[in-house]
């Protein structure tokens, strides 16, 4: 009986020690989660640089087991732990010595290193190559992403305020803003508001069109920009899927679904217009969807229904976004039940569903469209000087 009591006491003691150890691990993980949540914000302050450095230092001090316990309002083990590629391949384009002429390429941004270098970087390089007499610089509008990249990889990317202040400090006289945004949505409006605050500090300023150009009056309104994007992304997706043509894919029962972000902004009609553009081109095995399900017909459930009703048994999912970042990797191709890949599988309506993690920015024809928009803005800048 005495041995039983001793054994029980030892087991209880070991259990308490284990619980205490686990509690200590969780406390350390929670402290790191708190630091990550502190930099998961859209406003930059005088404390941001230090907070980014402190968060990474605290993460690095954790054991592998402790890192798996990190969980906060926005924090998780993937914040620092997920491999998204080599950040050193990317050029943040935050250098001084700009000169008098600057093209500021403004993007929402992404923390996915490979996509940032290939999709955003691809557009920036194309614009730079076409305009050798202008200095090309970068700005992101998402401070949350800027902080993520800075804390994890040590790469500093300017936000709009920093980029515009840098231009003023460097004596830039002629400034062209080229957004990589898809449409005239909320992000574009905020960009314009930021530029307006600084416009008097430059001799001339011009803001170029976003990728899809001007927003039409109704859902059937299309333009040359939307046509170019429709053709470019469809052609790229068809080739990546291993088909020689869209017709061959259709004959094989394959549909292509391009997933955009979606928005409550009035510019959401642009997605309806892209669907109209696909129909106008005769691309009847191409569908437009959105993560947010705005407009309503672009929700995942409605897209699944539309594809299924047309009898297609194979589906290729691809982002209708400049970058293949978080939305492409998680909302579209993620393992969670609410990802598009999971929902298409759960419908049991299709025999095969593939995902292409490729952003628009890496497609040469899309890069050329940005170059053309920049050229139009530079031309408008010159014409305004003559008046």
mmCIF file of C-alpha atoms in Angstrom:
data_model
loop_
_atom_site.group_PDB
_atom_site.id
_atom_site.type_symbol
_atom_site.label_atom_id
_atom_site.label_comp_id
_atom_site.label_asym_id
_atom_site.label_seq_id
_atom_site.Cartn_x
_atom_site.Cartn_y
_atom_site.Cartn_z
ATOM 1 C CA UNK A 1 0.000 0.000 0.000
ATOM 2 C CA UNK A 2 2.879 2.340 0.854
ATOM 3 C CA UNK A 3 4.378 1.790 -2.638
ATOM 4 C CA UNK A 4 1.024 2.683 -4.221
ATOM 5 C CA UNK A 5 0.888 5.982 -2.318
ATOM 6 C CA UNK A 6 4.486 6.814 -3.283
ATOM 7 C CA UNK A 7 3.805 6.004 -6.953
ATOM 8 C CA UNK A 8 0.631 8.134 -6.926
ATOM 9 C CA UNK A 9 2.501 11.001 -5.314
ATOM 10 C CA UNK A 10 5.264 10.791 -7.890
ATOM 11 C CA UNK A 11 2.756 10.753 -10.755
ATOM 12 C CA UNK A 12 0.940 13.770 -9.310
ATOM 13 C CA UNK A 13 4.213 15.605 -8.857
ATOM 14 C CA UNK A 14 5.262 14.853 -12.450
ATOM 15 C CA UNK A 15 1.853 15.989 -13.694
ATOM 16 C CA UNK A 16 2.134 19.273 -11.798
ATOM 17 C CA UNK A 17 5.634 19.852 -13.127
ATOM 18 C CA UNK A 18 4.425 19.167 -16.688
ATOM 19 C CA UNK A 19 1.500 21.556 -16.255
ATOM 20 C CA UNK A 20 3.798 24.221 -14.831
ATOM 21 C CA UNK A 21 6.190 23.753 -17.736
ATOM 22 C CA UNK A 22 3.375 23.975 -20.265
ATOM 23 C CA UNK A 23 2.032 27.070 -18.566
ATOM 24 C CA UNK A 24 5.445 28.719 -18.757
ATOM 25 C CA UNK A 25 5.711 27.831 -22.456
ATOM 26 C CA UNK A 26 2.275 29.254 -23.122
ATOM 27 C CA UNK A 27 3.120 32.478 -21.289
ATOM 28 C CA UNK A 28 6.196 32.953 -23.468
ATOM 29 C CA UNK A 29 4.172 32.210 -26.607
ATOM 30 C CA UNK A 30 1.437 34.622 -25.513
ATOM 31 C CA UNK A 31 4.003 37.375 -24.955
ATOM 32 C CA UNK A 32 5.205 36.958 -28.541
ATOM 33 C CA UNK A 33 1.630 36.877 -29.856
ATOM 34 C CA UNK A 34 1.014 40.184 -28.105
ATOM 35 C CA UNK A 35 4.059 41.711 -29.817
ATOM 36 C CA UNK A 36 2.901 40.462 -33.220
ATOM 37 C CA UNK A 37 -0.601 41.845 -32.676
ATOM 38 C CA UNK A 38 0.968 45.207 -31.794
ATOM 39 C CA UNK A 39 2.505 45.489 -35.288
ATOM 40 C CA UNK A 40 -0.518 44.021 -37.075
ATOM 41 C CA UNK A 41 -1.887 47.532 -37.492
ATOM 42 C CA UNK A 42 -2.498 49.921 -40.371
ATOM 43 C CA UNK A 43 -0.939 52.987 -38.742
ATOM 44 C CA UNK A 44 2.796 53.604 -38.548
ATOM 45 C CA UNK A 45 4.118 55.394 -35.449
ATOM 46 C CA UNK A 46 7.488 56.441 -34.038
ATOM 47 C CA UNK A 47 7.536 53.105 -32.173
ATOM 48 C CA UNK A 48 6.950 50.867 -35.205
ATOM 49 C CA UNK A 49 10.597 50.122 -36.070
ATOM 50 C CA UNK A 50 11.398 49.085 -32.507
ATOM 51 C CA UNK A 51 8.210 47.059 -32.193
ATOM 52 C CA UNK A 52 9.051 45.148 -35.393
ATOM 53 C CA UNK A 53 12.558 44.355 -34.136
ATOM 54 C CA UNK A 54 11.287 43.351 -30.677
ATOM 55 C CA UNK A 55 8.652 41.006 -32.112
ATOM 56 C CA UNK A 56 11.187 39.134 -34.235
ATOM 57 C CA UNK A 57 13.724 38.945 -31.406
ATOM 58 C CA UNK A 58 11.092 37.515 -29.067
ATOM 59 C CA UNK A 59 10.032 34.964 -31.708
ATOM 60 C CA UNK A 60 13.627 33.851 -32.269
ATOM 61 C CA UNK A 61 14.019 33.233 -28.526
ATOM 62 C CA UNK A 62 11.229 30.630 -28.502
ATOM 63 C CA UNK A 63 11.760 26.900 -28.847
ATOM 64 C CA UNK A 64 10.077 25.134 -31.776
ATOM 65 C CA UNK A 65 7.440 23.766 -29.387
ATOM 66 C CA UNK A 66 6.739 27.238 -27.987
ATOM 67 C CA UNK A 67 6.413 28.721 -31.487
ATOM 68 C CA UNK A 68 3.566 26.318 -32.210
ATOM 69 C CA UNK A 69 1.669 27.792 -29.242
ATOM 70 C CA UNK A 70 1.704 31.364 -30.559
ATOM 71 C CA UNK A 71 -1.892 32.501 -30.984
ATOM 72 C CA UNK A 72 -3.291 36.014 -30.744
ATOM 73 C CA UNK A 73 -5.952 38.167 -32.324
ATOM 74 C CA UNK A 74 -3.971 38.040 -35.579
ATOM 75 C CA UNK A 75 -0.783 36.264 -34.533
ATOM 76 C CA UNK A 76 -0.080 32.637 -35.376
ATOM 77 C CA UNK A 77 2.998 30.442 -35.991
ATOM 78 C CA UNK A 78 2.906 31.273 -39.716
ATOM 79 C CA UNK A 79 3.524 34.984 -39.151
ATOM 80 C CA UNK A 80 7.248 34.386 -38.770
ATOM 81 C CA UNK A 81 7.413 30.669 -39.479
ATOM 82 C CA UNK A 82 5.915 30.287 -42.939
ATOM 83 C CA UNK A 83 8.394 30.049 -45.812
ATOM 84 C CA UNK A 84 7.233 32.408 -48.576
ATOM 85 C CA UNK A 85 10.487 32.556 -50.518
ATOM 86 C CA UNK A 86 13.756 34.483 -50.476
ATOM 87 C CA UNK A 87 13.267 38.141 -49.533
ATOM 88 C CA UNK A 88 16.739 39.017 -50.825
ATOM 89 C CA UNK A 89 15.468 38.568 -54.407
ATOM 90 C CA UNK A 90 13.192 41.566 -53.956
ATOM 91 C CA UNK A 91 14.186 45.210 -54.422
ATOM 92 C CA UNK A 92 12.213 47.526 -52.087
ATOM 93 C CA UNK A 93 13.023 50.503 -54.364
ATOM 94 C CA UNK A 94 13.403 52.859 -51.427
ATOM 95 C CA UNK A 95 16.677 54.418 -52.531
ATOM 96 C CA UNK A 96 17.398 58.144 -52.471
ATOM 97 C CA UNK A 97 19.176 60.083 -55.290
ATOM 98 C CA UNK A 98 15.962 59.941 -57.292
ATOM 99 C CA UNK A 99 16.485 62.926 -59.568
ATOM 100 C CA UNK A 100 13.824 65.297 -60.894
ATOM 101 C CA UNK A 101 11.569 62.684 -62.518
ATOM 102 C CA UNK A 102 9.993 59.887 -60.495
ATOM 103 C CA UNK A 103 7.469 57.142 -61.207
ATOM 104 C CA UNK A 104 6.078 55.882 -57.914
ATOM 105 C CA UNK A 105 4.561 52.422 -58.337
ATOM 106 C CA UNK A 106 1.968 51.968 -55.606
ATOM 107 C CA UNK A 107 0.691 48.533 -54.581
ATOM 108 C CA UNK A 108 -1.402 47.166 -51.739
ATOM 109 C CA UNK A 109 1.521 44.828 -51.086
ATOM 110 C CA UNK A 110 2.142 41.234 -50.045
ATOM 111 C CA UNK A 111 4.226 39.455 -47.415
ATOM 112 C CA UNK A 112 4.771 36.504 -49.788
ATOM 113 C CA UNK A 113 8.359 37.092 -50.855
ATOM 114 C CA UNK A 114 8.389 35.185 -54.143
ATOM 115 C CA UNK A 115 5.166 36.805 -55.310
ATOM 116 C CA UNK A 116 6.357 40.259 -54.268
ATOM 117 C CA UNK A 117 9.520 39.868 -56.316
ATOM 118 C CA UNK A 118 7.855 38.300 -59.353
ATOM 119 C CA UNK A 119 4.423 39.925 -59.492
ATOM 120 C CA UNK A 120 4.969 43.424 -58.094
ATOM 121 C CA UNK A 121 8.644 43.440 -59.030
ATOM 122 C CA UNK A 122 7.799 42.293 -62.543
ATOM 123 C CA UNK A 123 5.536 45.281 -63.149
ATOM 124 C CA UNK A 124 8.056 47.681 -61.600
ATOM 125 C CA UNK A 125 10.913 46.376 -63.755
ATOM 126 C CA UNK A 126 8.830 46.654 -66.919
ATOM 127 C CA UNK A 127 7.952 50.271 -66.116
ATOM 128 C CA UNK A 128 11.592 51.068 -65.340
ATOM 129 C CA UNK A 129 12.825 49.494 -68.585
ATOM 130 C CA UNK A 130 10.334 51.540 -70.605
ATOM 131 C CA UNK A 131 11.269 54.800 -68.872
ATOM 132 C CA UNK A 132 15.075 55.013 -68.540
ATOM 133 C CA UNK A 133 14.952 58.769 -67.873
ATOM 134 C CA UNK A 134 12.754 58.304 -64.825
ATOM 135 C CA UNK A 135 13.547 56.811 -61.418
ATOM 136 C CA UNK A 136 11.093 54.117 -60.380
ATOM 137 C CA UNK A 137 10.299 53.801 -56.678
ATOM 138 C CA UNK A 138 7.844 51.708 -54.652
ATOM 139 C CA UNK A 139 5.176 52.332 -52.039
ATOM 140 C CA UNK A 140 2.740 49.935 -50.340
ATOM 141 C CA UNK A 141 -0.584 51.085 -48.935
ATOM 142 C CA UNK A 142 -0.904 48.238 -46.395
ATOM 143 C CA UNK A 143 1.139 49.100 -43.301
ATOM 144 C CA UNK A 144 0.238 45.681 -41.889
ATOM 145 C CA UNK A 145 2.163 44.070 -44.731
ATOM 146 C CA UNK A 146 5.052 46.538 -44.508
ATOM 147 C CA UNK A 147 5.452 45.693 -40.812
ATOM 148 C CA UNK A 148 5.263 41.962 -41.509
ATOM 149 C CA UNK A 149 8.016 42.064 -44.129
ATOM 150 C CA UNK A 150 10.191 44.410 -42.050
ATOM 151 C CA UNK A 151 9.958 42.381 -38.841
ATOM 152 C CA UNK A 152 10.381 38.978 -40.482
ATOM 153 C CA UNK A 153 12.913 39.743 -43.233
ATOM 154 C CA UNK A 154 14.476 43.084 -42.320
ATOM 155 C CA UNK A 155 13.274 44.601 -45.610
ATOM 156 C CA UNK A 156 11.930 48.136 -45.277
ATOM 157 C CA UNK A 157 9.281 49.230 -47.772
ATOM 158 C CA UNK A 158 7.936 52.782 -47.855
ATOM 159 C CA UNK A 159 4.297 53.498 -47.185
ATOM 160 C CA UNK A 160 2.667 56.303 -49.164
ATOM 161 C CA UNK A 161 3.585 59.039 -46.710
ATOM 162 C CA UNK A 162 7.208 57.891 -46.550
ATOM 163 C CA UNK A 163 7.516 57.591 -50.321
ATOM 164 C CA UNK A 164 6.040 61.020 -50.972
ATOM 165 C CA UNK A 165 8.192 62.602 -48.252
ATOM 166 C CA UNK A 166 11.250 60.901 -49.784
ATOM 167 C CA UNK A 167 10.364 62.382 -53.179
ATOM 168 C CA UNK A 168 10.083 65.878 -51.699
ATOM 169 C CA UNK A 169 13.344 65.499 -49.796
ATOM 170 C CA UNK A 170 15.100 64.361 -52.996
ATOM 171 C CA UNK A 171 13.908 67.362 -54.976
ATOM 172 C CA UNK A 172 11.608 65.498 -57.347
ATOM 173 C CA UNK A 173 9.817 67.937 -59.654
ATOM 174 C CA UNK A 174 7.738 65.662 -61.877
ATOM 175 C CA UNK A 175 5.901 62.832 -60.175
ATOM 176 C CA UNK A 176 3.835 60.104 -61.827
ATOM 177 C CA UNK A 177 1.911 57.679 -59.626
ATOM 178 C CA UNK A 178 1.243 54.265 -61.185
ATOM 179 C CA UNK A 179 -1.081 52.151 -59.050
ATOM 180 C CA UNK A 180 -1.010 48.397 -59.520
ATOM 181 C CA UNK A 181 -4.532 48.228 -58.083
ATOM 182 C CA UNK A 182 -7.114 46.400 -60.155
ATOM 183 C CA UNK A 183 -9.742 49.156 -60.184
ATOM 184 C CA UNK A 184 -10.923 52.548 -58.976
ATOM 185 C CA UNK A 185 -11.848 51.146 -55.557
ATOM 186 C CA UNK A 186 -11.321 52.205 -51.940
ATOM 187 C CA UNK A 187 -7.550 51.696 -52.112
ATOM 188 C CA UNK A 188 -7.334 53.900 -55.203
ATOM 189 C CA UNK A 189 -9.412 56.603 -53.503
ATOM 190 C CA UNK A 190 -7.107 56.561 -50.459
ATOM 191 C CA UNK A 191 -4.080 56.778 -52.751
ATOM 192 C CA UNK A 192 -5.493 59.870 -54.451
ATOM 193 C CA UNK A 193 -6.185 61.487 -51.075
ATOM 194 C CA UNK A 194 -2.586 60.889 -49.959
ATOM 195 C CA UNK A 195 -1.176 62.361 -53.168
ATOM 196 C CA UNK A 196 -3.421 65.415 -52.897
ATOM 197 C CA UNK A 197 -1.788 66.376 -49.583
ATOM 198 C CA UNK A 198 1.624 66.536 -51.295
ATOM 199 C CA UNK A 199 0.705 67.732 -54.798
ATOM 200 C CA UNK A 200 1.660 71.375 -54.129
ATOM 201 C CA UNK A 201 5.212 70.280 -53.314
ATOM 202 C CA UNK A 202 5.886 69.156 -56.899
ATOM 203 C CA UNK A 203 5.983 71.069 -60.180
ATOM 204 C CA UNK A 204 3.654 68.502 -61.743
ATOM 205 C CA UNK A 205 1.836 65.362 -60.597
ATOM 206 C CA UNK A 206 -0.183 62.785 -62.533
ATOM 207 C CA UNK A 207 -1.965 59.648 -61.333
ATOM 208 C CA UNK A 208 -2.186 56.863 -63.914
ATOM 209 C CA UNK A 209 -5.120 54.522 -64.423
ATOM 210 C CA UNK A 210 -5.389 51.256 -62.452
ATOM 211 C CA UNK A 211 -5.242 47.986 -64.376
ATOM 212 C CA UNK A 212 -8.877 47.773 -65.539
ATOM 213 C CA UNK A 213 -9.104 51.435 -66.476
ATOM 214 C CA UNK A 214 -12.170 53.580 -65.918
ATOM 215 C CA UNK A 215 -15.296 52.153 -64.309
ATOM 216 C CA UNK A 216 -18.195 52.011 -66.751
ATOM 217 C CA UNK A 217 -21.774 53.044 -66.020
ATOM 218 C CA UNK A 218 -23.249 49.548 -65.899
ATOM 219 C CA UNK A 219 -22.343 45.869 -65.720
ATOM 220 C CA UNK A 220 -22.128 45.446 -69.466
ATOM 221 C CA UNK A 221 -19.641 48.306 -69.963
ATOM 222 C CA UNK A 222 -16.273 47.066 -71.186
ATOM 223 C CA UNK A 223 -13.120 48.744 -72.497
ATOM 224 C CA UNK A 224 -9.775 47.971 -74.101
ATOM 225 C CA UNK A 225 -8.089 47.571 -70.697
ATOM 226 C CA UNK A 226 -10.556 44.939 -69.526
ATOM 227 C CA UNK A 227 -10.257 43.173 -72.861
ATOM 228 C CA UNK A 228 -6.462 43.090 -72.601
ATOM 229 C CA UNK A 229 -6.601 41.728 -69.050
ATOM 230 C CA UNK A 230 -9.226 39.125 -69.968
ATOM 231 C CA UNK A 231 -7.169 37.844 -72.888
ATOM 232 C CA UNK A 232 -3.868 37.908 -70.985
ATOM 233 C CA UNK A 233 -4.975 36.025 -67.879
ATOM 234 C CA UNK A 234 -7.014 33.486 -69.844
ATOM 235 C CA UNK A 235 -4.155 32.774 -72.242
ATOM 236 C CA UNK A 236 -1.673 32.423 -69.378
ATOM 237 C CA UNK A 237 -3.970 30.148 -67.394
ATOM 238 C CA UNK A 238 -4.762 27.954 -70.406
ATOM 239 C CA UNK A 239 -1.053 27.459 -71.115
ATOM 240 C CA UNK A 240 -0.247 26.746 -67.446
ATOM 241 C CA UNK A 241 -3.008 24.115 -67.478
ATOM 242 C CA UNK A 242 -1.324 22.379 -70.401
ATOM 243 C CA UNK A 243 -3.812 23.225 -73.149
ATOM 244 C CA UNK A 244 -3.007 24.695 -76.540
ATOM 245 C CA UNK A 245 -6.195 26.765 -76.597
ATOM 246 C CA UNK A 246 -9.278 27.680 -74.579
ATOM 247 C CA UNK A 247 -11.394 25.659 -77.001
ATOM 248 C CA UNK A 248 -9.288 22.565 -76.324
ATOM 249 C CA UNK A 249 -9.812 23.073 -72.601
ATOM 250 C CA UNK A 250 -13.556 23.477 -73.137
ATOM 251 C CA UNK A 251 -13.702 20.270 -75.163
ATOM 252 C CA UNK A 252 -11.953 18.551 -72.260
ATOM 253 C CA UNK A 253 -14.649 19.803 -69.872
ATOM 254 C CA UNK A 254 -12.417 22.345 -68.147
ATOM 255 C CA UNK A 255 -13.594 25.683 -66.749
ATOM 256 C CA UNK A 256 -11.359 28.516 -65.533
ATOM 257 C CA UNK A 257 -12.390 30.483 -62.449
ATOM 258 C CA UNK A 258 -10.599 33.766 -61.753
ATOM 259 C CA UNK A 259 -10.998 34.848 -58.135
ATOM 260 C CA UNK A 260 -10.768 38.547 -57.319
ATOM 261 C CA UNK A 261 -10.960 40.206 -53.912
ATOM 262 C CA UNK A 262 -14.406 41.762 -54.113
ATOM 263 C CA UNK A 263 -15.489 45.044 -52.541
ATOM 264 C CA UNK A 264 -18.476 46.939 -51.172
ATOM 265 C CA UNK A 265 -17.200 50.019 -53.054
ATOM 266 C CA UNK A 266 -19.224 51.113 -56.081
ATOM 267 C CA UNK A 267 -16.306 49.913 -58.211
ATOM 268 C CA UNK A 268 -17.440 46.327 -57.553
ATOM 269 C CA UNK A 269 -19.296 46.588 -60.848
ATOM 270 C CA UNK A 270 -15.865 46.078 -62.441
ATOM 271 C CA UNK A 271 -16.137 42.349 -61.660
ATOM 272 C CA UNK A 272 -19.494 42.161 -63.420
ATOM 273 C CA UNK A 273 -17.918 44.009 -66.339
ATOM 274 C CA UNK A 274 -15.070 41.488 -66.444
ATOM 275 C CA UNK A 275 -17.654 38.703 -66.684
ATOM 276 C CA UNK A 276 -19.332 40.652 -69.500
ATOM 277 C CA UNK A 277 -15.939 40.996 -71.180
ATOM 278 C CA UNK A 278 -15.344 37.251 -71.026
ATOM 279 C CA UNK A 279 -18.791 36.645 -72.553
ATOM 280 C CA UNK A 280 -18.137 39.225 -75.262
ATOM 281 C CA UNK A 281 -14.959 37.377 -76.211
ATOM 282 C CA UNK A 282 -16.835 34.077 -76.358
ATOM 283 C CA UNK A 283 -14.969 32.691 -73.342
ATOM 284 C CA UNK A 284 -17.978 30.763 -72.028
ATOM 285 C CA UNK A 285 -15.875 28.405 -69.899
ATOM 286 C CA UNK A 286 -14.362 31.329 -67.961
ATOM 287 C CA UNK A 287 -15.964 32.580 -64.726
ATOM 288 C CA UNK A 288 -15.322 35.521 -62.398
ATOM 289 C CA UNK A 289 -15.541 35.171 -58.606
ATOM 290 C CA UNK A 290 -14.583 37.178 -55.513
ATOM 291 C CA UNK A 291 -13.435 36.303 -51.995
ATOM 292 C CA UNK A 292 -15.849 38.806 -50.449
ATOM 293 C CA UNK A 293 -18.777 37.717 -52.614
ATOM 294 C CA UNK A 294 -19.449 41.278 -53.757
ATOM 295 C CA UNK A 295 -21.066 41.574 -56.236
ATOM 296 C CA UNK A 296 -23.356 38.731 -55.144
ATOM 297 C CA UNK A 297 -23.088 36.662 -58.313
ATOM 298 C CA UNK A 298 -19.345 36.341 -57.716
ATOM 299 C CA UNK A 299 -19.633 34.485 -54.388
ATOM 300 C CA UNK A 300 -18.035 31.051 -54.287
ATOM 301 C CA UNK A 301 -21.399 29.303 -53.913
ATOM 302 C CA UNK A 302 -22.848 31.083 -56.932
ATOM 303 C CA UNK A 303 -19.753 30.439 -59.035
ATOM 304 C CA UNK A 304 -19.823 26.728 -58.146
ATOM 305 C CA UNK A 305 -23.472 26.617 -59.188
ATOM 306 C CA UNK A 306 -22.796 28.434 -62.483
ATOM 307 C CA UNK A 307 -19.851 26.195 -63.409
ATOM 308 C CA UNK A 308 -21.739 23.029 -62.478
ATOM 309 C CA UNK A 309 -24.879 24.018 -64.389
ATOM 310 C CA UNK A 310 -22.810 24.413 -67.564
ATOM 311 C CA UNK A 311 -21.626 20.838 -67.173
ATOM 312 C CA UNK A 312 -17.899 21.396 -66.621
ATOM 313 C CA UNK A 313 -16.248 18.625 -64.606
ATOM 314 C CA UNK A 314 -12.738 20.041 -64.348
ATOM 315 C CA UNK A 315 -11.895 23.405 -62.767
ATOM 316 C CA UNK A 316 -8.803 25.581 -62.688
ATOM 317 C CA UNK A 317 -8.751 28.213 -59.933
ATOM 318 C CA UNK A 318 -6.525 31.248 -60.315
ATOM 319 C CA UNK A 319 -6.358 34.682 -58.621
ATOM 320 C CA UNK A 320 -7.645 37.734 -60.467
ATOM 321 C CA UNK A 321 -5.163 39.739 -58.430
ATOM 322 C CA UNK A 322 -1.865 41.458 -59.135
ATOM 323 C CA UNK A 323 -0.097 39.273 -56.582
ATOM 324 C CA UNK A 324 -0.488 35.639 -55.612
ATOM 325 C CA UNK A 325 -0.333 36.391 -51.905
ATOM 326 C CA UNK A 326 -2.436 35.568 -48.866
ATOM 327 C CA UNK A 327 -5.768 35.406 -50.704
ATOM 328 C CA UNK A 328 -4.391 33.117 -53.398
ATOM 329 C CA UNK A 329 -2.538 30.819 -51.010
ATOM 330 C CA UNK A 330 -5.152 30.706 -48.242
ATOM 331 C CA UNK A 331 -8.602 31.869 -49.395
ATOM 332 C CA UNK A 332 -8.282 30.168 -52.761
ATOM 333 C CA UNK A 333 -5.911 27.217 -52.350
ATOM 334 C CA UNK A 334 -5.817 26.771 -48.569
ATOM 335 C CA UNK A 335 -6.664 23.620 -46.613
ATOM 336 C CA UNK A 336 -9.372 25.205 -44.412
ATOM 337 C CA UNK A 337 -12.998 24.264 -45.051
ATOM 338 C CA UNK A 338 -13.878 27.774 -46.247
ATOM 339 C CA UNK A 339 -11.198 27.988 -48.962
ATOM 340 C CA UNK A 340 -12.413 27.924 -52.565
ATOM 341 C CA UNK A 341 -10.509 24.718 -53.218
ATOM 342 C CA UNK A 342 -12.196 23.026 -50.251
ATOM 343 C CA UNK A 343 -15.663 24.318 -51.182
ATOM 344 C CA UNK A 344 -15.324 23.214 -54.798
ATOM 345 C CA UNK A 345 -14.260 19.774 -53.560
ATOM 346 C CA UNK A 346 -17.070 19.636 -50.992
ATOM 347 C CA UNK A 347 -19.659 20.303 -53.713
ATOM 348 C CA UNK A 348 -18.827 16.880 -55.223
ATOM 349 C CA UNK A 349 -19.759 18.389 -58.601
ATOM 350 C CA UNK A 350 -16.304 18.139 -60.134
ATOM 351 C CA UNK A 351 -13.839 15.390 -60.943
ATOM 352 C CA UNK A 352 -10.729 17.554 -60.786
ATOM 353 C CA UNK A 353 -9.849 20.940 -59.252
ATOM 354 C CA UNK A 354 -6.438 22.535 -59.788
ATOM 355 C CA UNK A 355 -5.003 25.784 -58.429
ATOM 356 C CA UNK A 356 -2.585 28.116 -60.168
ATOM 357 C CA UNK A 357 -0.759 30.299 -57.634
ATOM 358 C CA UNK A 358 0.237 32.980 -60.114
ATOM 359 C CA UNK A 359 -0.480 36.711 -59.915
ATOM 360 C CA UNK A 360 -1.287 39.039 -62.791
ATOM 361 C CA UNK A 361 1.895 41.037 -62.328
ATOM 362 C CA UNK A 362 4.136 38.329 -63.780
ATOM 363 C CA UNK A 363 2.275 38.189 -67.111
ATOM 364 C CA UNK A 364 4.159 40.192 -69.794
ATOM 365 C CA UNK A 365 0.948 41.488 -71.405
ATOM 366 C CA UNK A 366 -0.210 42.822 -68.027
ATOM 367 C CA UNK A 367 3.152 44.470 -67.476
ATOM 368 C CA UNK A 368 2.790 46.097 -70.909
ATOM 369 C CA UNK A 369 -0.593 47.448 -69.900
ATOM 370 C CA UNK A 370 0.915 49.114 -66.840
ATOM 371 C CA UNK A 371 3.641 50.547 -69.059
ATOM 372 C CA UNK A 372 0.985 51.964 -71.404
ATOM 373 C CA UNK A 373 -0.930 53.543 -68.507
ATOM 374 C CA UNK A 374 2.280 55.109 -67.216
ATOM 375 C CA UNK A 375 3.045 56.480 -70.683
ATOM 376 C CA UNK A 376 -0.410 58.060 -70.859
ATOM 377 C CA UNK A 377 0.144 59.721 -67.470
ATOM 378 C CA UNK A 378 3.564 61.056 -68.526
ATOM 379 C CA UNK A 379 2.001 62.427 -71.704
ATOM 380 C CA UNK A 380 -0.762 64.114 -69.699
ATOM 381 C CA UNK A 381 1.892 65.552 -67.389
ATOM 382 C CA UNK A 382 3.686 67.100 -70.366
ATOM 383 C CA UNK A 383 0.492 68.502 -71.807
ATOM 384 C CA UNK A 384 -0.460 70.103 -68.489
ATOM 385 C CA UNK A 385 2.884 71.938 -68.432
ATOM 386 C CA UNK A 386 2.166 73.526 -71.806
ATOM 387 C CA UNK A 387 -1.065 75.097 -70.610
#
